[in-house]
Amino acid sequence: MVQQEKQCLIEANNLKPKVKLYQYLLSLGKTEVFLIELNTHFSPIELGSRIGVLIEEGFISVDWKKKLITIESLTLKTALKKKDIIGEYNREIPEYMKGEKIEINKPYIDN
Amino acid sequence: MDAKRKYSQFDYEHLVELYSKNDWLRFETNHEGLEDLWFDYKKKSDKLIIKNLINNFNYLSQEEAELIVRDKLIECIRKWDLKPTNTLFIGFREHKFPDGSSILLNFFKAIMTGIDYNWKEYNFLPDFDYGMGRIKDDGFTSWGLTLEKIVLVDDFVGTGGSAIKKIIKIKNTITANKKNIDLTMFSLATMLGGKMKVARNADIEFISPIILKKGTTIAYALSKRKTKKESLKKMESILFRGSKNLLLKTHSLGYGKSESLYSWNRFNIPNNNYPIFWWHRYLDGSTRKTMFNRSQ
């Protein structure tokens, strides 16, 4: 294991829970953050889950080769609008649920 | 998850990517299983193989399965002219214990009732031999079902070997009893090789909504497949060699070397999947927590 990796070993039980990812990213005051910089605040599953939501809403993008998060520049207006979108928690219908709809117990076959 | 688990930079970055791109891994049991599998291996090259296979894994949720099955059943009803008064769906179960086809048939029962409430419990028979017995008696005539159509049902067709045996057995029974019954087959998921084998060896209409290619075929370019398969075989060296009834070598790269990457939820994963995902003992015989459950 290289020295760089030894330095970033973390223990899951030392993680600080319930840190909001976007707020934390903004608090760093940078436009780009390496994934590994977040390892003291988020376990892999916590970070992976939260990144997904922020990518979908356009707050961040991730270069998986460089392992680098880019915080998208937003005007106050667009940022507030996006905050509203997240706040609404509107669930989109996934593609697999857009199949043919049939009324329950409406006979499909005429006997 | 092991509370004292330590992540190297490599582990951390790759696991974050896996969780971000595969939302099914975020379920409690799945992520614990993934991390146990991840830390079973030390070499980065082995971990990257796991990552690549997981990124190409077909994990079918209950909701997805319901919609896929419903749409395909509607297609089958139209295409094969299936009616509650002339059709039996017969499962593959040949012993007294539950199997994948029984689970799927139970699923069918609920979905078909939604399509048309005239479908009844007796249209769905999980026991293969009991179903065969209805051929001689023309179905359930006293309940208004005169048998004209049989749909064989299984949740998963891997190599196609079991399906061909069943098809031949039921065809022979139809012929021996001089009945005029249309025989068709439905499988929720099927390996491409198995589907081709069934097509070559059994003259039957066969519908399967999910067709799967081998894991290394999906995940790697042709030039890399051979070496990746060798690496996967080496990765199996941490696993218990097995007992007389269940040998690891017959399941190397999945039963029949199927190399499946598929599970309907996480229970009872087909044995055609790579054993690193489900083999439940280490080489020394100690218990191994597996990513997917399979009764062994």
CSV table of C-alpha atoms in Angstrom, one decimal:
chain,number,residue,atom,x,y,z
A,1,MET,CA,0.0,0.0,0.0
A,2,VAL,CA,1.5,3.4,-0.9
A,3,GLN,CA,2.1,6.0,1.7
A,4,GLN,CA,-0.6,8.3,0.4
A,5,GLU,CA,-3.2,5.6,1.0
A,6,LYS,CA,-1.9,4.8,4.5
A,7,GLN,CA,-2.6,8.4,5.5
A,8,CYS,CA,-6.2,8.3,4.4
A,9,LEU,CA,-7.3,5.2,6.2
A,10,ILE,CA,-10.4,5.8,8.1
A,11,GLU,CA,-12.5,4.0,10.5
A,12,ALA,CA,-16.3,3.8,9.9
A,13,ASN,CA,-17.2,4.3,13.5
A,14,ASN,CA,-15.3,7.6,13.6
A,15,LEU,CA,-17.4,9.2,10.9
A,16,LYS,CA,-19.4,12.3,11.8
A,17,PRO,CA,-23.0,11.4,10.9
A,18,LYS,CA,-25.7,13.6,9.4
A,19,VAL,CA,-23.5,16.1,7.6
A,20,LYS,CA,-25.3,17.5,4.6
A,21,LEU,CA,-23.2,17.0,1.6
A,22,TYR,CA,-24.0,20.1,-0.4
A,23,GLN,CA,-23.7,22.4,2.6
A,24,TYR,CA,-20.4,20.8,3.4
A,25,LEU,CA,-19.1,21.1,-0.1
A,26,LEU,CA,-20.0,24.8,-0.1
A,27,SER,CA,-18.3,25.3,3.3
A,28,LEU,CA,-15.0,24.2,1.8
A,29,GLY,CA,-15.0,27.3,-0.4
A,30,LYS,CA,-13.7,25.4,-3.4
A,31,THR,CA,-15.1,24.6,-6.8
A,32,GLU,CA,-13.5,21.2,-7.0
A,33,VAL,CA,-13.2,18.6,-4.3
A,34,PHE,CA,-11.6,15.2,-4.5
A,35,LEU,CA,-13.7,12.3,-3.3
A,36,ILE,CA,-11.1,11.3,-0.7
A,37,GLU,CA,-11.3,14.7,0.9
A,38,LEU,CA,-14.7,13.7,2.2
A,39,ASN,CA,-13.7,10.5,3.8
A,40,THR,CA,-13.7,11.8,7.3
A,41,HIS,CA,-17.3,12.9,7.1
A,42,PHE,CA,-19.0,10.3,4.9
A,43,SER,CA,-18.8,6.6,4.6
A,44,PRO,CA,-18.7,5.3,1.0
A,45,ILE,CA,-22.4,4.4,1.1
A,46,GLU,CA,-23.4,7.8,2.5
A,47,LEU,CA,-21.3,9.7,0.0
A,48,GLY,CA,-22.4,7.5,-3.0
A,49,SER,CA,-26.1,7.8,-2.1
A,50,ARG,CA,-26.0,11.6,-1.7
A,51,ILE,CA,-23.8,12.3,-4.7
A,52,GLY,CA,-26.4,10.6,-6.9
A,53,VAL,CA,-29.1,13.1,-5.9
A,54,LEU,CA,-26.9,16.1,-6.4
A,55,ILE,CA,-25.8,15.0,-9.8
A,56,GLU,CA,-29.4,14.4,-10.9
A,57,GLU,CA,-30.4,18.0,-9.8
A,58,GLY,CA,-27.3,19.6,-11.5
A,59,PHE,CA,-25.6,20.8,-8.3
A,60,ILE,CA,-22.5,18.9,-8.9
A,61,SER,CA,-20.8,16.7,-11.5
A,62,VAL,CA,-18.2,14.0,-10.9
A,63,ASP,CA,-15.3,13.0,-13.0
A,64,TRP,CA,-15.0,9.3,-12.0
A,65,LYS,CA,-11.6,8.9,-13.6
A,66,LYS,CA,-10.1,11.8,-11.7
A,67,LYS,CA,-12.2,11.0,-8.6
A,68,LEU,CA,-13.1,14.7,-8.6
A,69,ILE,CA,-16.4,16.5,-7.7
A,70,THR,CA,-17.0,19.8,-9.5
A,71,ILE,CA,-19.5,22.1,-7.8
A,72,GLU,CA,-21.5,23.8,-10.5
A,73,SER,CA,-21.7,27.5,-10.5
A,74,LEU,CA,-25.2,28.6,-9.8
A,75,THR,CA,-26.7,32.1,-9.6
A,76,LEU,CA,-28.7,32.8,-6.5
A,77,LYS,CA,-31.9,32.5,-8.5
A,78,THR,CA,-31.1,29.1,-9.9
A,79,ALA,CA,-29.7,27.8,-6.7
A,80,LEU,CA,-32.9,28.7,-4.8
A,81,LYS,CA,-35.0,27.2,-7.6
A,82,LYS,CA,-33.1,23.9,-7.3
A,83,LYS,CA,-33.4,24.0,-3.6
A,84,ASP,CA,-37.2,24.1,-4.1
A,85,ILE,CA,-37.0,21.2,-6.5
A,86,ILE,CA,-35.2,19.0,-4.0
A,87,GLY,CA,-37.5,20.2,-1.2
A,88,GLU,CA,-40.6,19.0,-3.1
A,89,TYR,CA,-39.3,15.4,-3.2
A,90,ASN,CA,-41.3,14.8,-6.4
A,91,ARG,CA,-40.7,11.2,-7.4
A,92,GLU,CA,-40.4,10.7,-11.1
A,93,ILE,CA,-41.9,7.5,-12.6
A,94,PRO,CA,-39.0,5.3,-13.6
A,95,GLU,CA,-38.9,4.0,-17.2
A,96,TYR,CA,-39.7,0.5,-16.2
A,97,MET,CA,-43.0,1.7,-14.6
A,98,LYS,CA,-44.2,3.3,-17.8
A,99,GLY,CA,-45.7,0.1,-19.2
A,100,GLU,CA,-49.2,-0.6,-20.4
A,101,LYS,CA,-51.8,0.2,-17.8
A,102,ILE,CA,-54.7,-2.0,-17.2
A,103,GLU,CA,-57.5,-1.3,-14.8
A,104,ILE,CA,-57.6,-3.8,-12.0
A,105,ASN,CA,-60.2,-6.5,-12.5
A,106,LYS,CA,-61.4,-5.1,-15.8
A,107,PRO,CA,-61.6,-8.3,-17.7
A,108,TYR,CA,-59.0,-8.4,-20.5
A,109,ILE,CA,-60.6,-11.4,-22.1
A,110,ASP,CA,-64.2,-11.6,-23.1
A,111,ASN,CA,-65.4,-15.1,-22.2
B,1,MET,CA,-21.1,-3.4,8.2
B,2,ASP,CA,-18.0,-4.0,10.3
B,3,ALA,CA,-17.8,-0.8,12.4
B,4,LYS,CA,-14.0,-0.9,12.4
B,5,ARG,CA,-13.7,-1.4,8.7
B,6,LYS,CA,-10.8,0.6,7.2
B,7,TYR,CA,-11.0,2.0,3.7
B,8,SER,CA,-7.9,2.8,1.7
B,9,GLN,CA,-8.1,5.6,-0.8
B,10,PHE,CA,-8.6,3.0,-3.5
B,11,ASP,CA,-11.4,1.3,-1.6
B,12,TYR,CA,-13.1,4.5,-0.7
B,13,GLU,CA,-13.2,6.0,-4.2
B,14,HIS,CA,-14.3,2.9,-5.9
B,15,LEU,CA,-17.0,2.0,-3.4
B,16,VAL,CA,-18.4,5.5,-3.6
B,17,GLU,CA,-18.6,5.2,-7.4
B,18,LEU,CA,-20.3,1.8,-7.1
B,19,TYR,CA,-22.9,3.1,-4.7
B,20,SER,CA,-23.5,6.2,-6.7
B,21,LYS,CA,-24.1,4.3,-10.0
B,22,ASN,CA,-26.0,1.3,-8.6
B,23,ASP,CA,-28.8,2.4,-6.3
B,24,TRP,CA,-29.8,-1.2,-5.5
B,25,LEU,CA,-26.5,-1.6,-3.6
B,26,ARG,CA,-27.6,1.0,-1.1
B,27,PHE,CA,-30.1,-1.4,0.5
B,28,GLU,CA,-28.9,-2.4,3.9
B,29,THR,CA,-28.3,-6.1,3.2
B,30,ASN,CA,-26.8,-5.5,-0.2
B,31,HIS,CA,-24.2,-3.0,0.9
B,32,GLU,CA,-23.1,-5.1,3.7
B,33,GLY,CA,-22.7,-8.0,1.4
B,34,LEU,CA,-20.9,-5.9,-1.2
B,35,GLU,CA,-18.3,-4.7,1.3
B,36,ASP,CA,-17.8,-8.2,2.7
B,37,LEU,CA,-17.0,-9.4,-0.8
B,38,TRP,CA,-14.8,-6.4,-1.5
B,39,PHE,CA,-12.7,-7.0,1.5
B,40,ASP,CA,-12.4,-10.7,0.8
B,41,TYR,CA,-9.8,-9.7,-1.7
B,42,LYS,CA,-6.6,-7.8,-1.3
B,43,LYS,CA,-5.4,-7.2,-4.8
B,44,LYS,CA,-6.6,-4.1,-6.6
B,45,SER,CA,-7.0,-6.0,-9.9
B,46,ASP,CA,-9.4,-8.5,-8.2
B,47,LYS,CA,-11.4,-5.6,-6.7
B,48,LEU,CA,-11.7,-4.0,-10.1
B,49,ILE,CA,-13.1,-7.2,-11.5
B,50,ILE,CA,-15.7,-7.2,-8.8
B,51,LYS,CA,-16.5,-3.5,-9.6
B,52,ASN,CA,-16.9,-4.2,-13.3
B,53,LEU,CA,-19.1,-7.3,-12.7
B,54,ILE,CA,-21.3,-5.4,-10.2
B,55,ASN,CA,-21.7,-2.4,-12.7
B,56,ASN,CA,-23.0,-4.9,-15.2
B,57,PHE,CA,-25.2,-6.9,-12.7
B,58,ASN,CA,-28.9,-7.3,-13.5
B,59,TYR,CA,-30.6,-6.8,-10.1
B,60,LEU,CA,-34.4,-7.1,-10.6
B,61,SER,CA,-36.5,-5.5,-7.9
B,62,GLN,CA,-40.0,-6.8,-7.1
B,63,GLU,CA,-41.6,-3.7,-8.6
B,64,GLU,CA,-39.7,-4.1,-11.9
B,65,ALA,CA,-40.5,-7.9,-12.0
B,66,GLU,CA,-44.2,-7.2,-11.5
B,67,LEU,CA,-44.4,-4.8,-14.5
B,68,ILE,CA,-42.2,-6.9,-16.8
B,69,VAL,CA,-44.2,-10.0,-16.0
B,70,ARG,CA,-47.5,-8.3,-16.5
B,71,ASP,CA,-46.6,-6.8,-19.8
B,72,LYS,CA,-45.2,-10.2,-21.1
B,73,LEU,CA,-48.2,-12.1,-19.8
B,74,ILE,CA,-50.5,-9.9,-21.7
B,75,GLU,CA,-48.4,-10.6,-24.8
B,76,CYS,CA,-48.5,-14.3,-24.1
B,77,ILE,CA,-52.3,-14.2,-23.7
B,78,ARG,CA,-52.8,-12.5,-27.0
B,79,LYS,CA,-50.2,-14.5,-28.9
B,80,TRP,CA,-51.1,-18.0,-27.5
B,81,ASP,CA,-54.8,-17.4,-27.1
B,82,LEU,CA,-54.7,-18.3,-23.4
B,83,LYS,CA,-58.0,-18.5,-21.5
B,84,PRO,CA,-58.9,-19.4,-17.9
B,85,THR,CA,-61.1,-22.2,-19.3
B,86,ASN,CA,-58.3,-23.9,-21.4
B,87,THR,CA,-54.9,-23.1,-19.9
B,88,LEU,CA,-52.7,-24.5,-17.2
B,89,PHE,CA,-49.4,-22.8,-16.1
B,90,ILE,CA,-47.2,-25.6,-14.8
B,91,GLY,CA,-44.0,-25.0,-12.7
B,92,PHE,CA,-40.8,-26.9,-12.6
B,93,ARG,CA,-40.9,-28.1,-9.0
B,94,GLU,CA,-40.1,-31.8,-8.7
B,95,HIS,CA,-39.8,-32.1,-5.0
B,96,LYS,CA,-41.8,-31.0,-1.9
B,97,PHE,CA,-39.7,-27.9,-1.3
B,98,PRO,CA,-40.4,-24.4,-2.7
B,99,ASP,CA,-38.4,-23.5,-5.8
B,100,GLY,CA,-38.0,-20.4,-8.0
B,101,SER,CA,-40.8,-21.4,-10.4
B,102,SER,CA,-43.3,-21.7,-7.4
B,103,ILE,CA,-42.4,-18.2,-6.4
B,104,LEU,CA,-43.0,-16.9,-9.9
B,105,LEU,CA,-46.3,-18.8,-10.3
B,106,ASN,CA,-47.5,-17.3,-7.1
B,107,PHE,CA,-46.6,-13.9,-8.6
B,108,PHE,CA,-48.4,-14.9,-11.8
B,109,LYS,CA,-51.5,-15.7,-9.8
B,110,ALA,CA,-51.8,-12.2,-8.3
B,111,ILE,CA,-51.0,-10.5,-11.6
B,112,MET,CA,-53.4,-12.6,-13.7
B,113,THR,CA,-56.2,-11.9,-11.3
B,114,GLY,CA,-55.5,-8.2,-12.0
B,115,ILE,CA,-55.7,-8.8,-15.7
B,116,ASP,CA,-58.9,-10.9,-15.6
B,117,TYR,CA,-60.6,-12.1,-12.4
B,118,ASN,CA,-61.7,-15.4,-14.2
B,119,TRP,CA,-58.2,-16.8,-13.7
B,120,LYS,CA,-58.3,-19.0,-10.7
B,121,GLU,CA,-55.8,-20.7,-8.4
B,122,TYR,CA,-56.2,-24.0,-10.2
B,123,ASN,CA,-54.8,-22.4,-13.4
B,124,PHE,CA,-51.4,-22.3,-11.7
B,125,LEU,CA,-49.8,-25.5,-10.7
B,126,PRO,CA,-46.3,-25.3,-9.2
B,127,ASP,CA,-45.7,-29.1,-9.0
B,128,PHE,CA,-44.5,-30.5,-12.3
B,129,ASP,CA,-45.7,-34.1,-11.8
B,130,TYR,CA,-49.1,-33.0,-10.5
B,131,GLY,CA,-49.4,-30.8,-13.6
B,132,MET,CA,-48.5,-33.7,-15.9
B,133,GLY,CA,-51.2,-35.7,-14.1
B,134,ARG,CA,-53.8,-33.2,-15.3
B,135,ILE,CA,-53.0,-34.0,-18.9
B,136,LYS,CA,-54.6,-37.4,-18.7
B,137,ASP,CA,-57.7,-36.0,-17.0
B,138,ASP,CA,-58.0,-33.0,-19.5
B,139,GLY,CA,-57.4,-30.4,-16.8
B,140,PHE,CA,-60.1,-29.7,-14.3
B,141,THR,CA,-63.3,-30.4,-16.3
B,142,SER,CA,-65.6,-30.3,-13.2
B,143,TRP,CA,-64.4,-26.7,-12.6
B,144,GLY,CA,-64.9,-25.8,-16.3
B,145,LEU,CA,-61.3,-26.0,-17.4
B,146,THR,CA,-60.8,-28.3,-20.4
B,147,LEU,CA,-57.1,-28.5,-21.1
B,148,GLU,CA,-55.9,-27.2,-24.5
B,149,LYS,CA,-52.9,-25.1,-23.6
B,150,ILE,CA,-50.0,-25.6,-21.2
B,151,VAL,CA,-47.4,-23.0,-20.4
B,152,LEU,CA,-44.4,-24.3,-18.7
B,153,VAL,CA,-43.0,-21.7,-16.2
B,154,ASP,CA,-39.6,-21.2,-14.6
B,155,ASP,CA,-38.0,-18.2,-13.0
B,156,PHE,CA,-34.6,-18.7,-14.6
B,157,VAL,CA,-33.2,-20.8,-17.4
B,158,GLY,CA,-29.4,-21.1,-17.3
B,159,THR,CA,-27.8,-23.8,-19.4
B,160,GLY,CA,-31.2,-25.0,-20.7
B,161,GLY,CA,-30.6,-28.6,-19.6
B,162,SER,CA,-33.5,-28.8,-17.1
B,163,ALA,CA,-35.9,-27.0,-19.4
B,164,ILE,CA,-35.2,-29.4,-22.3
B,165,LYS,CA,-35.7,-32.5,-20.0
B,166,LYS,CA,-39.0,-31.1,-18.8
B,167,ILE,CA,-40.2,-30.2,-22.3
B,168,ILE,CA,-39.4,-33.6,-23.7
B,169,LYS,CA,-41.1,-35.3,-20.7
B,170,ILE,CA,-44.3,-33.3,-21.0
B,171,LYS,CA,-44.4,-33.7,-24.8
B,172,ASN,CA,-44.1,-37.5,-24.4
B,173,THR,CA,-46.9,-37.5,-21.9
B,174,ILE,CA,-49.1,-35.5,-24.3
B,175,THR,CA,-48.3,-37.9,-27.1
B,176,ALA,CA,-48.8,-41.0,-24.9
B,177,ASN,CA,-52.2,-39.8,-23.9
B,178,LYS,CA,-53.1,-38.8,-27.5
B,179,LYS,CA,-54.1,-35.3,-26.5
B,180,ASN,CA,-54.2,-32.2,-28.6
B,181,ILE,CA,-52.5,-29.7,-26.3
B,182,ASP,CA,-50.4,-26.6,-27.3
B,183,LEU,CA,-47.2,-26.5,-25.3
B,184,THR,CA,-45.3,-23.2,-24.7
B,185,MET,CA,-42.8,-21.9,-22.2
B,186,PHE,CA,-42.2,-18.8,-20.1
B,187,SER,CA,-39.1,-17.9,-18.2
B,188,LEU,CA,-38.6,-14.6,-16.3
B,189,ALA,CA,-34.9,-14.6,-17.2
B,190,THR,CA,-32.8,-16.7,-19.5
B,191,MET,CA,-29.2,-17.0,-20.4
B,192,LEU,CA,-28.7,-16.5,-24.2
B,193,GLY,CA,-26.8,-19.8,-24.4
B,194,GLY,CA,-29.7,-21.6,-22.7
B,195,LYS,CA,-32.3,-20.0,-24.9
B,196,MET,CA,-30.3,-21.1,-28.0
B,197,LYS,CA,-29.9,-24.6,-26.6
B,198,VAL,CA,-33.7,-24.9,-26.0
B,199,ALA,CA,-34.3,-23.7,-29.5
B,200,ARG,CA,-32.0,-26.3,-31.0
B,201,ASN,CA,-33.2,-29.2,-28.9
B,202,ALA,CA,-36.9,-28.6,-28.3
B,203,ASP,CA,-39.4,-27.4,-30.8
B,204,ILE,CA,-41.3,-25.0,-28.5
B,205,GLU,CA,-42.4,-21.3,-28.5
B,206,PHE,CA,-40.4,-19.8,-25.6
B,207,ILE,CA,-40.9,-16.3,-24.2
B,208,SER,CA,-38.5,-14.7,-21.8
B,209,PRO,CA,-38.5,-10.9,-21.0
B,210,ILE,CA,-34.9,-10.9,-19.8
B,211,ILE,CA,-32.1,-12.4,-21.9
B,212,LEU,CA,-28.7,-12.4,-20.4
B,213,LYS,CA,-25.2,-12.7,-21.8
B,214,LYS,CA,-22.2,-14.0,-20.0
B,215,GLY,CA,-20.7,-11.6,-17.4
B,216,THR,CA,-17.2,-11.4,-19.1
B,217,THR,CA,-18.9,-10.9,-22.5
B,218,ILE,CA,-20.8,-7.8,-21.2
B,219,ALA,CA,-18.1,-6.4,-19.0
B,220,TYR,CA,-14.9,-6.9,-21.1
B,221,ALA,CA,-13.6,-6.5,-24.7
B,222,LEU,CA,-13.0,-9.8,-26.4
B,223,SER,CA,-9.2,-9.5,-26.1
B,224,LYS,CA,-9.5,-9.4,-22.3
B,225,ARG,CA,-12.1,-12.0,-21.6
B,226,LYS,CA,-9.8,-15.0,-21.3
B,227,THR,CA,-7.5,-13.5,-18.8
B,228,LYS,CA,-10.4,-12.1,-16.8
B,229,LYS,CA,-11.9,-15.6,-16.6
B,230,GLU,CA,-8.6,-17.0,-15.4
B,231,SER,CA,-8.5,-14.3,-12.7
B,232,LEU,CA,-12.1,-15.1,-11.6
B,233,LYS,CA,-11.1,-18.8,-11.3
B,234,LYS,CA,-8.2,-17.8,-9.1
B,235,MET,CA,-10.5,-15.6,-7.0
B,236,GLU,CA,-12.5,-18.8,-6.3
B,237,SER,CA,-9.5,-20.2,-4.5
B,238,ILE,CA,-10.7,-18.6,-1.2
B,239,LEU,CA,-13.8,-20.8,-1.3
B,240,PHE,CA,-14.5,-24.2,0.2
B,241,ARG,CA,-14.0,-27.0,-2.4
B,242,GLY,CA,-17.5,-28.3,-1.6
B,243,SER,CA,-18.9,-31.7,-0.7
B,244,LYS,CA,-19.8,-34.7,-2.9
B,245,ASN,CA,-23.3,-33.3,-3.6
B,246,LEU,CA,-22.1,-29.7,-4.3
B,247,LEU,CA,-18.7,-29.3,-5.7
B,248,LEU,CA,-17.1,-25.9,-6.3
B,249,LYS,CA,-15.5,-27.1,-9.5
B,250,THR,CA,-18.9,-27.8,-11.1
B,251,HIS,CA,-19.9,-24.2,-10.2
B,252,SER,CA,-16.7,-22.5,-11.2
B,253,LEU,CA,-17.7,-19.3,-13.1
B,254,GLY,CA,-21.3,-20.4,-12.3
B,255,TYR,CA,-23.0,-23.7,-13.0
B,256,GLY,CA,-22.3,-24.9,-16.5
B,257,LYS,CA,-19.8,-21.9,-16.8
B,258,SER,CA,-22.8,-19.7,-17.3
B,259,GLU,CA,-21.2,-16.6,-15.9
B,260,SER,CA,-24.6,-15.1,-15.0
B,261,LEU,CA,-24.9,-11.6,-13.5
B,262,TYR,CA,-28.6,-11.7,-12.4
B,263,SER,CA,-30.7,-11.9,-9.3
B,264,TRP,CA,-34.4,-11.3,-8.6
B,265,ASN,CA,-34.1,-9.5,-5.3
B,266,ARG,CA,-31.2,-11.0,-3.3
B,267,PHE,CA,-32.7,-14.3,-2.3
B,268,ASN,CA,-32.0,-17.6,-3.8
B,269,ILE,CA,-29.7,-16.3,-6.5
B,270,PRO,CA,-29.4,-18.8,-9.4
B,271,ASN,CA,-26.3,-21.1,-9.1
B,272,ASN,CA,-25.4,-20.0,-12.6
B,273,ASN,CA,-23.9,-16.8,-11.1
B,274,TYR,CA,-20.2,-16.6,-10.2
B,275,PRO,CA,-19.8,-18.4,-6.9
B,276,ILE,CA,-17.9,-15.5,-5.3
B,277,PHE,CA,-21.3,-13.9,-5.0
B,278,TRP,CA,-23.0,-16.8,-3.1
B,279,TRP,CA,-20.7,-19.6,-2.0
B,280,HIS,CA,-21.1,-19.6,1.7
B,281,ARG,CA,-17.9,-21.2,3.0
B,282,TYR,CA,-14.3,-20.2,3.0
B,283,LEU,CA,-11.6,-22.7,2.0
B,284,ASP,CA,-11.1,-23.7,5.7
B,285,GLY,CA,-14.8,-24.5,6.0
B,286,SER,CA,-15.6,-21.4,8.1
B,287,THR,CA,-18.9,-19.5,7.4
B,288,ARG,CA,-18.8,-16.8,4.8
B,289,LYS,CA,-21.3,-13.9,4.7
B,290,THR,CA,-22.3,-13.7,1.1
B,291,MET,CA,-23.6,-10.9,-1.0
B,292,PHE,CA,-26.6,-13.0,-2.2
B,293,ASN,CA,-28.4,-15.8,-0.4
B,294,ARG,CA,-28.7,-19.2,-1.8
B,295,SER,CA,-29.8,-22.4,0.0
B,296,GLN,CA,-26.9,-24.8,-0.1
